[in-house]
Structure formats: C-alpha cells, structure tokens
Coordinates of C-alpha atoms in Angstrom, one line a residue:
Chain A
M17 CA 42.1 14.4 13.0
K18 CA 39.9 16.0 10.4
V19 CA 36.4 14.5 10.0
C20 CA 33.9 15.4 7.3
V21 CA 30.2 14.7 7.9
V22 CA 28.5 14.2 4.6
G23 CA 24.9 15.1 4.9
C24 CA 24.2 17.1 8.0
G25 CA 20.6 16.2 8.7
A26 CA 19.4 14.9 12.0
V27 CA 21.8 11.9 12.3
G28 CA 24.7 13.7 10.7
S29 CA 24.2 16.6 13.1
L30 CA 24.4 14.3 16.1
F31 CA 27.8 13.1 15.0
A32 CA 29.0 16.5 13.9
A33 CA 28.0 18.4 17.0
N34 CA 29.3 15.7 19.4
L35 CA 32.6 15.2 17.7
A36 CA 33.1 19.0 17.6
Q37 CA 33.3 18.8 21.4
L38 CA 36.7 17.1 21.2
D39 CA 39.9 19.2 21.1
D40 CA 41.7 16.7 18.8
V41 CA 39.0 16.6 16.1
E42 CA 38.3 19.2 13.5
V43 CA 34.8 18.7 12.2
W44 CA 33.6 19.8 8.7
A45 CA 30.0 19.3 7.5
Y46 CA 28.9 19.1 3.9
D47 CA 25.2 19.8 3.3
L48 CA 23.2 21.3 0.5
A49 CA 20.7 23.2 2.7
Q50 CA 22.3 26.7 2.6
D51 CA 20.1 28.1 5.4
H52 CA 21.3 25.2 7.7
V53 CA 24.9 25.7 6.6
D54 CA 24.8 29.4 7.3
A55 CA 23.2 29.0 10.7
V56 CA 25.8 26.4 11.7
N57 CA 28.6 28.7 10.7
R58 CA 27.0 31.7 12.4
D59 CA 25.7 30.2 15.7
G60 CA 27.2 26.7 15.9
L61 CA 25.2 23.5 15.7
H62 CA 22.7 23.2 18.6
L63 CA 21.5 19.9 19.9
S64 CA 18.7 19.7 22.5
G65 CA 16.7 16.9 24.0
A66 CA 18.6 13.7 25.0
G67 CA 21.7 16.0 25.2
D68 CA 22.1 19.7 25.1
L69 CA 25.2 21.2 23.5
V70 CA 26.5 23.5 20.8
G71 CA 29.1 22.2 18.3
R72 CA 31.5 24.7 16.8
L73 CA 32.3 23.4 13.3
R74 CA 32.7 24.5 9.7
A75 CA 29.8 23.8 7.4
T76 CA 29.7 24.3 3.6
S77 CA 27.6 23.5 0.6
D78 CA 30.7 23.9 -1.6
P79 CA 32.9 20.8 -1.8
A80 CA 35.9 23.0 -2.9
E81 CA 36.0 24.5 0.6
L82 CA 36.6 21.2 2.3
P83 CA 40.2 20.4 3.4
E84 CA 41.6 16.9 2.9
C85 CA 40.1 14.8 5.7
D86 CA 41.1 11.7 7.6
F87 CA 37.6 10.4 8.0
G88 CA 34.2 10.8 6.3
I89 CA 30.9 10.0 8.0
V90 CA 28.1 9.6 5.4
A91 CA 24.7 10.4 6.9
T92 CA 22.5 11.3 3.9
K93 CA 19.3 9.6 3.0
A94 CA 20.2 6.4 1.2
M95 CA 19.1 7.7 -2.2
H96 CA 21.5 10.6 -2.0
T97 CA 24.7 8.6 -1.2
G98 CA 26.0 8.4 -4.7
P99 CA 25.8 12.1 -5.7
A100 CA 26.9 13.3 -2.2
V101 CA 30.0 11.1 -2.0
A102 CA 30.9 11.9 -5.6
A103 CA 30.8 15.6 -4.8
V104 CA 33.3 15.3 -1.9
T105 CA 35.7 12.7 -3.3
G106 CA 38.4 15.4 -3.5
A107 CA 38.4 15.8 0.3
L108 CA 37.9 12.1 1.0
S109 CA 40.4 10.6 -1.4
N110 CA 42.7 9.5 1.4
A111 CA 40.1 9.1 4.1
S112 CA 38.4 6.1 5.7
V113 CA 34.7 6.7 5.0
A114 CA 31.9 5.3 7.2
S115 CA 28.2 5.0 6.4
V116 CA 25.8 5.5 9.3
Q117 CA 22.8 5.4 7.0
N118 CA 19.6 3.3 6.9
G119 CA 19.3 0.4 4.6
I120 CA 21.7 -1.8 2.7
G121 CA 23.9 -1.0 -0.3
N122 CA 25.2 2.3 0.9
E123 CA 28.8 1.0 1.5
E124 CA 28.8 -0.5 -2.0
T125 CA 27.9 2.9 -3.4
I126 CA 30.5 4.7 -1.3
A127 CA 33.1 2.1 -2.5
G128 CA 32.5 3.3 -6.0
H129 CA 34.1 6.6 -5.1
V130 CA 36.6 6.0 -2.3
Q131 CA 38.9 3.1 -1.4
R132 CA 38.6 2.7 2.4
V133 CA 35.1 2.1 3.5
I134 CA 33.6 1.4 6.9
R135 CA 30.2 -0.3 7.4
G136 CA 28.2 1.3 10.1
T137 CA 24.9 1.1 11.9
T138 CA 23.6 3.7 14.3
F139 CA 20.6 3.8 16.6
P140 CA 20.6 7.4 17.8
A141 CA 17.8 9.5 16.2
G142 CA 16.6 13.0 16.0
K143 CA 14.9 15.6 13.9
L144 CA 15.9 18.9 12.4
L145 CA 13.9 21.6 14.3
A146 CA 15.2 24.7 12.5
P147 CA 18.4 25.6 10.6
G148 CA 21.3 25.0 12.9
H149 CA 19.1 23.2 15.5
V150 CA 18.5 19.5 15.9
Q151 CA 16.4 17.7 18.5
W152 CA 18.1 14.6 19.8
D153 CA 15.3 12.1 20.4
V154 CA 17.0 8.9 21.2
K155 CA 20.5 7.9 22.4
G156 CA 21.9 4.6 21.2
D157 CA 24.9 2.7 20.1
T158 CA 26.8 2.7 16.9
T159 CA 28.7 -0.2 15.4
L160 CA 31.5 0.2 12.9
G161 CA 33.5 -2.4 11.0
P162 CA 35.6 -2.6 7.8
F163 CA 33.5 -2.9 4.7
E164 CA 34.4 -6.4 3.3
G165 CA 34.4 -5.3 -0.4
S166 CA 36.8 -2.3 0.1
P167 CA 37.9 -2.3 3.7
A168 CA 39.3 0.5 5.8
P169 CA 42.2 -0.7 8.0
M170 CA 40.9 -1.9 11.4
E171 CA 43.1 0.7 13.2
D172 CA 41.2 3.5 11.4
V173 CA 37.9 1.9 12.4
E174 CA 39.1 1.9 16.0
L175 CA 40.3 5.5 15.9
L176 CA 36.9 6.7 14.6
A177 CA 35.0 4.5 17.1
D178 CA 37.2 5.9 19.9
A179 CA 36.6 9.5 18.9
C180 CA 32.8 9.0 18.7
T181 CA 32.8 7.3 22.1
R182 CA 34.8 10.0 23.7
A183 CA 32.5 12.5 22.2
G184 CA 29.5 10.9 23.8
M185 CA 28.3 8.7 21.0
P186 CA 29.1 5.1 22.3
T187 CA 30.6 3.3 19.3
H188 CA 31.9 -0.3 18.9
A189 CA 34.6 -1.3 16.5
V190 CA 34.0 -4.8 15.3
A191 CA 35.6 -7.1 12.6
D192 CA 32.2 -8.0 11.1
A193 CA 29.6 -5.2 11.3
R194 CA 27.0 -6.9 9.2
G195 CA 25.0 -8.5 12.1
P196 CA 23.9 -5.2 13.7
Q197 CA 23.2 -3.7 10.2
W198 CA 21.0 -6.5 9.1
R199 CA 19.2 -6.6 12.4
K200 CA 18.3 -2.9 11.9
V201 CA 17.5 -3.3 8.2
I202 CA 15.2 -6.2 8.9
F203 CA 13.5 -4.3 11.7
N204 CA 13.0 -1.2 9.5
A205 CA 12.0 -3.2 6.4
S206 CA 9.4 -5.2 8.3
T207 CA 7.7 -2.4 10.1
N208 CA 8.3 1.0 8.4
P209 CA 6.5 0.2 5.1
V210 CA 3.6 -1.5 6.9
G211 CA 3.1 1.7 8.8
A212 CA 3.5 3.7 5.6
L213 CA 0.9 1.7 3.7
T214 CA -1.7 1.5 6.4
G215 CA -1.2 4.8 8.3
L216 CA -0.8 3.0 11.6
T217 CA 1.7 3.8 14.3
H218 CA 4.2 1.1 15.3
G219 CA 2.2 0.0 18.3
R220 CA -1.0 -0.4 16.3
V221 CA 0.8 -2.4 13.6
C222 CA 2.0 -4.8 16.3
E223 CA -1.2 -5.2 18.2
D224 CA -3.2 -6.4 15.2
P225 CA -2.4 -10.1 15.1
E226 CA -3.0 -10.5 11.4
L227 CA -0.7 -7.6 10.6
R228 CA 1.9 -8.7 13.1
R229 CA 1.9 -12.0 11.2
L230 CA 2.7 -10.1 8.0
V231 CA 5.5 -8.4 9.8
S232 CA 6.9 -11.8 10.9
E233 CA 6.7 -13.0 7.3
L234 CA 8.9 -10.1 6.2
V235 CA 11.3 -10.7 9.1
N236 CA 11.6 -14.4 8.2
E237 CA 12.5 -13.6 4.6
G238 CA 15.1 -11.0 5.8
K239 CA 16.6 -13.5 8.2
A240 CA 16.9 -16.1 5.4
V241 CA 18.8 -13.7 3.2
A242 CA 21.1 -12.8 6.1
T243 CA 21.8 -16.5 6.8
A244 CA 22.5 -17.2 3.2
Q245 CA 25.3 -14.6 3.3
G246 CA 26.7 -16.1 6.5
I247 CA 25.6 -13.2 8.6
E248 CA 24.9 -13.8 12.2
L249 CA 22.4 -11.3 13.6
D250 CA 23.5 -9.8 16.9
A251 CA 19.9 -10.1 18.2
D252 CA 16.5 -11.2 17.0
P253 CA 14.7 -8.4 15.1
E254 CA 11.4 -9.8 16.5
E255 CA 12.6 -8.8 20.0
L256 CA 13.4 -5.3 18.8
I257 CA 9.9 -5.0 17.2
D258 CA 8.0 -6.2 20.3
H259 CA 10.1 -4.0 22.5
A260 CA 9.5 -0.9 20.4
A261 CA 5.7 -1.6 20.5
R262 CA 5.6 -1.1 24.3
P263 CA 3.6 2.0 25.3
E264 CA 6.7 3.5 27.1
V265 CA 9.0 2.9 24.1
A266 CA 7.6 3.7 20.6
Y267 CA 3.9 2.6 20.6
D268 CA 2.8 6.0 19.2
H269 CA 5.8 6.4 16.9
K270 CA 5.0 7.1 13.3
A271 CA 7.7 5.3 11.2
S272 CA 9.9 7.7 9.4
M273 CA 8.6 6.2 6.2
L274 CA 5.0 7.1 7.2
Q275 CA 6.2 10.6 7.8
D276 CA 7.8 10.6 4.4
V277 CA 4.6 9.3 2.8
E278 CA 2.5 11.9 4.6
A279 CA 4.9 14.7 3.4
R280 CA 5.0 13.0 -0.1
R281 CA 8.8 12.7 0.1
P282 CA 10.7 9.8 -1.6
T283 CA 11.2 7.0 0.9
E284 CA 14.2 4.7 1.5
I285 CA 12.3 1.6 0.4
D286 CA 14.8 0.8 -2.4
Y287 CA 17.5 0.3 0.3
L288 CA 15.2 -1.6 2.8
N289 CA 12.8 -4.1 1.2
G290 CA 14.4 -3.4 -2.2
G291 CA 17.8 -4.2 -0.7
I292 CA 16.6 -7.4 0.9
A293 CA 15.1 -8.5 -2.5
R294 CA 18.3 -7.7 -4.4
F295 CA 20.6 -9.5 -1.9
G296 CA 18.0 -12.4 -1.9
D297 CA 18.3 -12.7 -5.7
E298 CA 22.1 -12.7 -5.5
H299 CA 22.0 -15.6 -3.0
G300 CA 19.1 -17.5 -4.4
V301 CA 16.7 -16.8 -1.6
P302 CA 13.1 -16.0 -2.6
T303 CA 11.7 -12.8 -1.0
P304 CA 8.1 -12.6 -2.4
M305 CA 6.7 -10.6 0.5
N306 CA 9.5 -8.0 0.6
R307 CA 9.2 -7.7 -3.1
A308 CA 5.4 -7.1 -2.8
I309 CA 5.9 -4.4 -0.2
W310 CA 8.7 -2.8 -2.3
A311 CA 6.3 -2.6 -5.3
L312 CA 3.5 -1.2 -3.2
V313 CA 5.5 1.6 -1.7
K314 CA 7.1 2.4 -5.1
G315 CA 3.6 2.5 -6.5
L316 CA 2.6 4.9 -3.7
E317 CA 5.5 7.2 -4.5
R318 CA 4.5 7.1 -8.2
S319 CA 0.9 8.2 -7.3
W320 CA 2.2 11.7 -6.2
Chain B
M13 CA -43.7 -7.1 -15.3
R14 CA -42.4 -4.9 -12.5
T15 CA -38.8 -4.5 -11.5
C16 CA -37.3 -3.1 -8.3
V17 CA -33.8 -1.8 -8.1
V18 CA -32.4 -1.7 -4.6
G19 CA -29.7 0.9 -4.2
A20 CA -29.4 3.8 -6.7
G21 CA -25.7 4.4 -7.0
S22 CA -24.3 4.6 -10.5
I23 CA -24.9 0.9 -11.4
G24 CA -28.3 0.8 -9.8
S25 CA -29.3 4.0 -11.6
L26 CA -28.2 2.6 -14.9
Y27 CA -30.3 -0.5 -14.5
A28 CA -33.3 1.5 -13.2
A29 CA -33.4 4.0 -16.0
H30 CA -32.9 1.6 -18.8
L31 CA -35.4 -1.0 -17.4
A32 CA -37.9 1.8 -17.0
T33 CA -38.1 2.0 -20.8
V34 CA -39.5 -1.5 -20.9
T35 CA -41.1 -2.3 -17.5
D36 CA -42.4 -0.5 -14.5
V37 CA -39.5 0.3 -12.3
L38 CA -39.4 0.8 -8.5
V39 CA -36.3 2.2 -6.8
L40 CA -35.6 1.5 -3.2
T41 CA -33.2 4.2 -1.9
R42 CA -31.4 4.6 1.4
R43 CA -32.3 8.3 1.7
E44 CA -35.8 9.8 1.8
E45 CA -34.6 12.8 -0.1
H46 CA -33.2 10.7 -2.9
A47 CA -36.6 9.0 -3.4
R48 CA -38.4 12.3 -3.4
V49 CA -36.2 13.9 -6.2
L50 CA -36.4 10.7 -8.2
N51 CA -40.2 10.8 -8.1
E52 CA -40.3 14.4 -9.0
E53 CA -37.6 14.6 -11.7
G54 CA -37.2 11.1 -13.0
L55 CA -33.8 9.7 -13.8
R56 CA -31.6 11.2 -16.5
V57 CA -29.0 9.2 -18.4
T58 CA -26.3 10.8 -20.5
G59 CA -23.1 9.5 -22.1
R60 CA -23.6 6.5 -24.3
H61 CA -27.4 6.9 -24.1
D62 CA -29.4 10.1 -23.6
F63 CA -32.9 10.0 -22.1
T64 CA -34.9 10.6 -18.9
A65 CA -36.9 7.8 -17.4
R66 CA -39.9 7.9 -15.0
V67 CA -39.4 5.7 -11.9
T68 CA -41.3 5.2 -8.6
A69 CA -39.0 5.5 -5.7
A70 CA -39.3 5.0 -2.0
A71 CA -36.9 4.8 1.0
D72 CA -39.2 2.5 2.9
P73 CA -40.0 -1.0 1.4
R74 CA -43.5 -0.9 3.0
D75 CA -44.3 1.8 0.4
L76 CA -43.5 -0.5 -2.5
P77 CA -46.0 -2.8 -4.3
D78 CA -45.0 -6.3 -5.2
F79 CA -42.5 -6.9 -8.0
E80 CA -41.3 -9.9 -10.0
L81 CA -37.6 -9.0 -10.4
G82 CA -35.4 -7.4 -7.7
I83 CA -31.9 -6.2 -8.5
V84 CA -29.7 -5.6 -5.5
A85 CA -27.3 -3.0 -6.8
T86 CA -25.8 -1.7 -3.5
K87 CA -22.2 -1.9 -2.7
A88 CA -21.1 -5.2 -1.2
T89 CA -21.0 -3.4 2.2
G90 CA -24.8 -2.6 1.8
V91 CA -26.1 -6.0 0.8
E92 CA -26.8 -7.1 4.4
S93 CA -29.1 -4.1 5.2
A94 CA -30.7 -4.2 1.7
A95 CA -31.6 -7.9 2.1
E96 CA -32.8 -7.2 5.7
S97 CA -35.2 -4.6 4.4
L98 CA -36.7 -7.1 1.9
T99 CA -37.2 -9.8 4.6
G100 CA -40.7 -11.3 4.7
R101 CA -41.9 -9.4 1.6
F102 CA -42.2 -9.8 -2.1
P103 CA -42.8 -13.6 -2.2
G104 CA -43.1 -13.7 -6.0
A105 CA -39.8 -12.0 -6.7
T106 CA -36.6 -13.4 -8.2
I107 CA -33.6 -11.5 -6.7
M108 CA -30.5 -10.8 -8.7
T109 CA -27.2 -9.7 -7.1
V110 CA -24.5 -7.8 -9.1
Q111 CA -21.9 -7.1 -6.4
N112 CA -18.2 -7.3 -6.7
G113 CA -16.6 -10.3 -5.0
L114 CA -18.3 -13.4 -3.8
G115 CA -21.0 -14.1 -1.2
A116 CA -23.7 -11.5 -1.9
E117 CA -26.1 -14.4 -2.9
E118 CA -25.5 -16.1 0.4
I119 CA -26.3 -12.9 2.3
V120 CA -29.6 -12.4 0.4
G121 CA -30.4 -16.1 0.8
R122 CA -30.2 -15.8 4.6
H123 CA -33.1 -13.3 4.5
G124 CA -35.7 -15.1 2.4
D125 CA -36.3 -18.0 0.0
W126 CA -36.6 -16.0 -3.2
P127 CA -35.0 -17.7 -6.2
L128 CA -31.6 -16.0 -6.7
V129 CA -29.7 -15.0 -9.9
S130 CA -26.0 -14.3 -9.8
G131 CA -24.7 -11.4 -11.8
V132 CA -21.4 -9.7 -12.5
T133 CA -21.4 -6.5 -14.4
F134 CA -18.6 -4.8 -16.3
M135 CA -20.6 -1.7 -17.2
S136 CA -19.7 1.6 -15.5
G137 CA -21.1 5.0 -14.9
T138 CA -20.6 8.1 -13.0
K139 CA -23.3 9.6 -10.9
H140 CA -23.4 13.3 -11.3
S141 CA -26.4 13.8 -9.0
D142 CA -29.2 11.8 -7.4
T143 CA -31.1 12.1 -10.7
H144 CA -28.4 12.0 -13.3
V145 CA -26.0 9.2 -14.2
E146 CA -23.5 9.2 -17.1
Y147 CA -23.3 5.8 -18.8
I148 CA -19.5 5.4 -19.4
L149 CA -18.6 1.8 -20.3
D150 CA -21.3 -0.2 -22.1
T151 CA -19.6 -3.6 -21.3
P152 CA -22.0 -6.4 -20.5
T153 CA -23.7 -7.8 -17.4
W154 CA -23.4 -11.6 -17.2
I155 CA -25.9 -13.5 -15.2
G156 CA -26.4 -17.1 -14.2
P157 CA -28.6 -19.3 -12.0
Y158 CA -27.8 -19.6 -8.3
R159 CA -28.5 -23.0 -6.9
E160 CA -31.9 -24.3 -8.1
T161 CA -33.0 -21.2 -10.1
P162 CA -34.1 -22.4 -13.6
F163 CA -31.9 -21.2 -16.4
A164 CA -35.0 -20.2 -18.3
R165 CA -35.6 -17.5 -15.7
V166 CA -32.1 -16.3 -16.1
Q167 CA -32.6 -16.1 -19.9
E168 CA -35.8 -14.1 -19.5
I169 CA -33.9 -11.5 -17.3
A170 CA -31.1 -11.3 -19.8
A171 CA -33.6 -10.7 -22.6
L172 CA -35.2 -8.0 -20.5
L173 CA -31.9 -6.2 -19.9
V174 CA -31.1 -6.4 -23.6
D175 CA -34.5 -5.0 -24.6
S176 CA -33.9 -2.1 -22.3
G177 CA -30.7 -1.2 -24.2
L178 CA -28.1 -2.7 -21.9
K179 CA -25.7 -5.5 -22.8
A180 CA -26.3 -8.7 -21.1
E181 CA -25.7 -12.4 -21.5
A182 CA -27.2 -15.5 -19.7
L183 CA -24.6 -18.1 -18.8
P184 CA -25.5 -21.6 -17.5
D185 CA -22.6 -21.3 -15.0
L186 CA -21.6 -17.9 -13.9
R187 CA -18.7 -18.9 -11.8
P188 CA -16.0 -18.6 -14.5
A189 CA -17.0 -15.0 -15.2
Q190 CA -17.5 -14.2 -11.5
W191 CA -14.1 -15.6 -10.6
S192 CA -12.4 -13.8 -13.4
K193 CA -13.8 -10.5 -12.1
L194 CA -13.1 -11.6 -8.5
I195 CA -9.4 -12.1 -9.1
F196 CA -9.2 -8.9 -11.2
N197 CA -11.0 -6.8 -8.5
A198 CA -9.1 -8.3 -5.6
T199 CA -5.8 -7.4 -7.3
V200 CA -6.6 -4.1 -8.9
N201 CA -8.7 -2.7 -6.1
G202 CA -6.4 -3.8 -3.4
V203 CA -3.3 -2.4 -5.1
A204 CA -5.0 0.8 -6.0
A205 CA -6.3 1.3 -2.4
L206 CA -2.8 0.9 -0.9
T207 CA -0.8 2.8 -3.5
G208 CA -3.3 5.6 -4.3
L209 CA -2.8 4.9 -8.0
N210 CA -5.7 4.9 -10.4
H211 CA -5.9 1.9 -12.6
D212 CA -3.2 3.2 -15.0
P213 CA -0.3 1.7 -17.0
H214 CA 1.8 1.3 -13.8
F215 CA -0.4 -1.8 -13.2
A216 CA 1.0 -3.5 -16.4
A217 CA 4.6 -2.3 -16.2
E218 CA 7.1 -5.1 -15.8
R219 CA 10.4 -3.5 -16.8
E220 CA 12.2 -2.6 -13.6
P221 CA 12.4 -5.1 -10.7
S222 CA 10.3 -2.7 -8.5
D223 CA 7.6 -2.1 -11.2
L224 CA 4.1 -2.7 -10.0
G225 CA 3.2 -5.0 -12.9
H226 CA 5.3 -7.8 -11.3
L227 CA 3.2 -7.7 -8.2
V228 CA 0.0 -7.5 -10.1
H229 CA 1.0 -10.5 -12.2
D230 CA 2.0 -12.5 -9.1
L231 CA -1.4 -11.6 -7.5
V232 CA -3.2 -12.7 -10.6
D233 CA -1.3 -16.0 -10.8
E234 CA -2.0 -16.7 -7.2
G235 CA -5.7 -16.0 -7.7
K236 CA -5.7 -18.4 -10.7
R237 CA -4.2 -21.1 -8.5
V238 CA -7.1 -20.6 -6.0
A239 CA -9.6 -20.7 -8.9
A240 CA -8.1 -24.0 -10.2
A241 CA -8.2 -25.5 -6.7
A242 CA -11.9 -24.4 -6.4
G243 CA -12.5 -26.2 -9.7
V244 CA -13.3 -23.0 -11.6
E245 CA -12.2 -22.6 -15.2
L246 CA -11.9 -18.8 -15.7
H247 CA -13.9 -17.1 -18.4
D248 CA -11.2 -14.4 -19.0
D249 CA -7.6 -14.1 -18.0
P250 CA -7.5 -11.4 -15.3
W251 CA -4.0 -10.4 -16.4
E252 CA -5.3 -9.7 -19.9
M253 CA -8.3 -7.9 -18.4
N254 CA -5.8 -5.7 -16.5
V255 CA -3.6 -5.0 -19.5
L256 CA -6.6 -4.1 -21.6
A257 CA -8.1 -1.8 -19.0
T258 CA -4.9 0.1 -18.6
K259 CA -4.7 0.8 -22.3
R260 CA -8.1 2.5 -22.4
G261 CA -6.6 6.0 -22.1
S262 CA -8.5 7.5 -19.2
A263 CA -7.5 5.6 -16.0
H264 CA -10.4 4.3 -14.0
Y265 CA -10.6 5.4 -10.3
P266 CA -11.2 2.1 -8.5
S267 CA -14.0 2.1 -6.0
M268 CA -11.8 0.7 -3.2
L269 CA -9.4 3.6 -3.6
E270 CA -12.4 6.0 -3.7
D271 CA -13.5 4.5 -0.4
V272 CA -10.1 4.7 1.2
D273 CA -9.7 8.3 0.0
A274 CA -13.1 9.2 1.6
R275 CA -12.2 7.1 4.7
R276 CA -15.2 4.9 4.2
P277 CA -15.5 1.1 4.8
T278 CA -14.4 -0.7 1.6
E279 CA -15.7 -3.9 -0.1
V280 CA -12.5 -5.7 1.0
E281 CA -14.4 -8.4 2.9
L282 CA -16.4 -9.7 0.0
I283 CA -13.5 -9.2 -2.5
N284 CA -10.1 -9.9 -1.0
G285 CA -11.5 -11.6 2.1
A286 CA -13.6 -13.9 -0.1
L287 CA -10.6 -14.9 -2.2
V288 CA -8.5 -15.6 0.9
R289 CA -11.3 -17.7 2.5
E290 CA -11.7 -19.7 -0.7
A291 CA -7.9 -20.3 -0.7
E292 CA -8.2 -21.6 2.9
R293 CA -11.2 -23.7 2.1
C294 CA -9.4 -25.3 -0.9
G295 CA -6.1 -25.7 1.0
V296 CA -3.9 -23.6 -1.3
E297 CA -1.5 -20.9 -0.1
A298 CA -2.3 -17.3 -1.0
P299 CA 0.3 -15.3 0.8
L300 CA 0.2 -12.2 -1.4
H301 CA -3.6 -11.9 -1.4
T302 CA -3.5 -12.5 2.4
A303 CA -1.0 -9.7 2.8
L304 CA -3.1 -7.4 0.6
Y305 CA -6.3 -8.2 2.6
R306 CA -4.5 -7.6 5.9
L307 CA -3.1 -4.3 4.7
V308 CA -6.4 -2.9 3.4
K309 CA -8.2 -4.0 6.6
A310 CA -5.5 -2.2 8.6
R311 CA -5.9 0.8 6.4
E312 CA -9.6 0.8 7.4
A313 CA -8.6 0.5 11.0
S314 CA -6.4 3.6 10.7
Y315 CA -9.5 5.8 10.1
S316 CA -10.1 5.7 13.9

C-alpha cells in the first residue's frame, strides 16, 4: 500500500519512519520545509531516543510529485490542516485519510477535501532535532476509527492500524474513536494554556491547589461537552493530569503551548479550548472558563 | 499647613510637586539617594504643566517634622511598609490613601489611629527620573471620608488639591467611585498582565468569538454583580471606562503588565484578590475573576 504522511514534523516523522520499515508499505512524506525534505531524500529519516532507526522514504514539498495513495496520515499543526490537505487532494482523492493531530475539528476540515476520513488520536511525541532527524521522546498508543461525518470503511481503518502496529506504533482500530480523542483534548485544553499563561511547568501547575482547581473547572466543562455529544471518555482526564504531574513522568515538562508562546509561534488554542467552546455552543453547554482561556491565549498571540 | 507625600513614584511626585506650590511639602522616599537629589534639584513637572518645585525629602521618617496631611502614594504592595514607618509618629496628621484596589485604608489603620481619607486617582504620569515627572492625564482624584473622618476635612483636602492645580472632588461616599475603578483595574490589569497587551482596542473588540472584548465584558459584568451584592451603586460603568480608554489613541501600559514584564510582585492581592474576597464575603460567584486572580498569582510564582 502507498501511504502519504501530510506534515512531516515530529509526529509525522514517527509514523513515516516506522511505516517505512515495512516491505509492503511505500511511504511518501509531504512537507513544506525544503531542508528537511532534502535531508530525508538524501540520508533517510532518522529517529533516535525511544527507538533508533532510519526510514527510507520519498519526501517532497511539491504535491505534483506524489503518486495516488491508498492512505493519508495528516500530522500538521491543527491550523495548517486546511491548506495542507487542499494541496494534496490529487494524491488522496481515493485514499482513506487519518488525522493524528491535536485538538478537535481537524477531521471536519479534512472531510471538506476528501471523502473517506479516519478520526485519530496519538500519544507518541518527539521533536525535530535537525533536518532529517527527529528525537522520539515518548512511545504510546494510537487509536483510529471512522469519522462519523464522512467515514472511511472499517476495513481500511483496520488495514492502517495493522500496518502501524506491525511497524512498531501500536494502534487500535475502533468503531467510535471519539472517547480517546476527547480525553486527550480535555487533558491538553485544561493544562497546556495554563502553563502557557503562567510560565509554569506541568508539575508546578498541578501542585498549586488554587491552579489545580482551575484545571478541574476546565476539565469539567470539557466533560460536559463530551457527554452532551454522547461521547464516553475512555478514561478520566483528571487521572492523566495527576499521573503526568509525577516527578518521574512529566513534572518538569513545559507544555508545547508554553514552548510555542516562548518562541512566539501561533498556538493550537483554537482547536483545544476554542474547539470545546464551539462544540459546547452547538450542544447548548456553557463553557465560560474554556472561553476565557481561549480569549486570553488569543490575546497573548496578538501581543506579538 | 504642611503635607507629607509618602512614596515618590509618578503619582506621588505629581502630588508632591503640585502641592509644593501652595503648602510646605515633605517627601518620604524609600531610597536615600532619591531624597538627596530631590533636596538638591527639586522636582520638575513637564507635560500638562511646566514648573519645578522645592520639596524637603528624607528616607528616614525620624528626619521629618510633623505634618497635617499625609498622602500614601506608594504602590499597593508598598502600603504595609509605608504605614509601618509612620507608626507612633505624626499624631496630628490625617492620612489619605490613593492606591488601586481595596484595603489600603485598613492596612494604614492597623498602624495608628490617624483619621483616614480614601482616595482614587485617575491622573497619570511618567517618571523620567528621580526628579522629573511628566503629567500625562489630568483626570481627577476623588476623595471621601473613611469611617468617622468628618466630610469637612475631606472637602478641605480637595480644595487644597484644586488650589495646587490638580483636579479633585470630595464625595460623601467614595465607594461607588472606588468600586468602579476596582472592577476596571481588576479586569484590565489582570488581562493585560496575562496577555502582554497594552490597554489597546483589543480590549473592546467583540466581533469574533475569540475576541478579547467578550472576556473583558464578562469580567466587568461579574464585577458589577459583586458590587451590587456589596450594596455599592457604581459611579461609572467600568465597560464604558474601558471602551473610552481604548479610544484615546496611545495605548496605556498597565502597571500590572509592567510589573510582570519586570518580574516584580504585582498589586494583584489588593486588586483582584480584594474583588474575589468581596465576592466570597457577599456570597456571589465570581469564577472568571477567581481564575484571573489565580493565573496572575501563578505568574508571580513562576519568577522563581
């Protein structure tokens, strides 16, 4: 099968390099960073850290070079989903296309360009060290399921999940993938912006009882919006938050949004707290705290 | 008549210089060096007025003669140590506070039984050096009696301020004005400190769902509900104060943002903290102001 990874940053690279290990999968990567593309084509895509390997694959910044693919894996930052998928619709017109991005609303955007969409949530993480070289920080599971509004056939979901699992990225195919996605979104929306606004690491956010209460207020609104949509969370985001605060897990971790803010890059706030607020509106659930946090982080972006 | 201004930041310097044109003025500074240059060079005012005044300055209250009117013009964070330095002295003085927020009178009252006058000031200035302040906004100082202080005494002080060339008004009950400014400051200073935005038109924008004006409006409405529960009828609508201020052309750099940028302690306790405690006392919910208060406190905690 042919797979096109759309957006070959840290997470996209984890999928691309691992899938490239399989004999029955031909991997293509579409990315706009020409130095990264050139390095991958010249030397392969190197992963180091939680796993050390080199993926041999074809990368390009020119959509016209892409062959017609069976699967797409969209791994851009959430704000780039629309333009990125629009650019590669030629290669993906008959493909089943999965999002493994942060936030909510990506599948809706993808469905504006292709017909068969897969809702996905992934926990592995890493960072781009240099062109062609990604550090794999954390291993973790991925969940895929047909996107309700414009679903890929379940057998396609299973094929892609099987390929990822065989490649060393454990992936579950499920009928309803909303639970894991909302758990992760609620986790991210309730902790990342608090770190971004205060400058505190995840552990310090959680050990301040007043701030931890604010985090819970955000979690509770997110849970109410999930419940109103009939979504059953696969686990309580509160547990994930407390687990991550442990010294041996992610006490000292600066949320990616805090890293974005420190580097003055646009954040994914529109797809986290903004997404919760938007879905809350659609289902008549008030989300004043997520809305407030959304406005504050947008304000922060506008101050640059 | 002799007046003592405690704290010679921009507001204190504006009071001291103007009052020195109609009374003897003493200035109690924090730094020795500041007192020395004031004694040598006097205090220069530019901007809306242009003159240089002679003042008698000292950094040690034991070096000061008795006075009849004391104006505590430190930041809210400096009131405690200012009041401490007056303890046991100046029995004939009336002490006036002009801090942002609530509670400065109580702090001074704990250090002596001077009659107290509450003040709020809307004037603004920029301190260019220890001996030079630019008078920027010539908006008034409103003053009113605190507890048993006779209104006649308040009127005398207002008349003195007006004689000195400043704008001032005596009000039988200051709380409506004090609360208008409290809600305005809690909202604008808190949002500015967290977003890094000067008080600019973003604070009044309400077009897009993530526009900051919605949050500012919600914070103001929440503050108004606390005021109503506290039995205070506001002198000015804080939302209108906000809109008006953002239309002035040059955006104001709020002091709480200035403090956060310099990683200094902010006035959050006496502003946002005071509003949150009033809400608790009156039994009304103030979730947004509570969140703002927690976030700014956490931002201060991130300095270390």
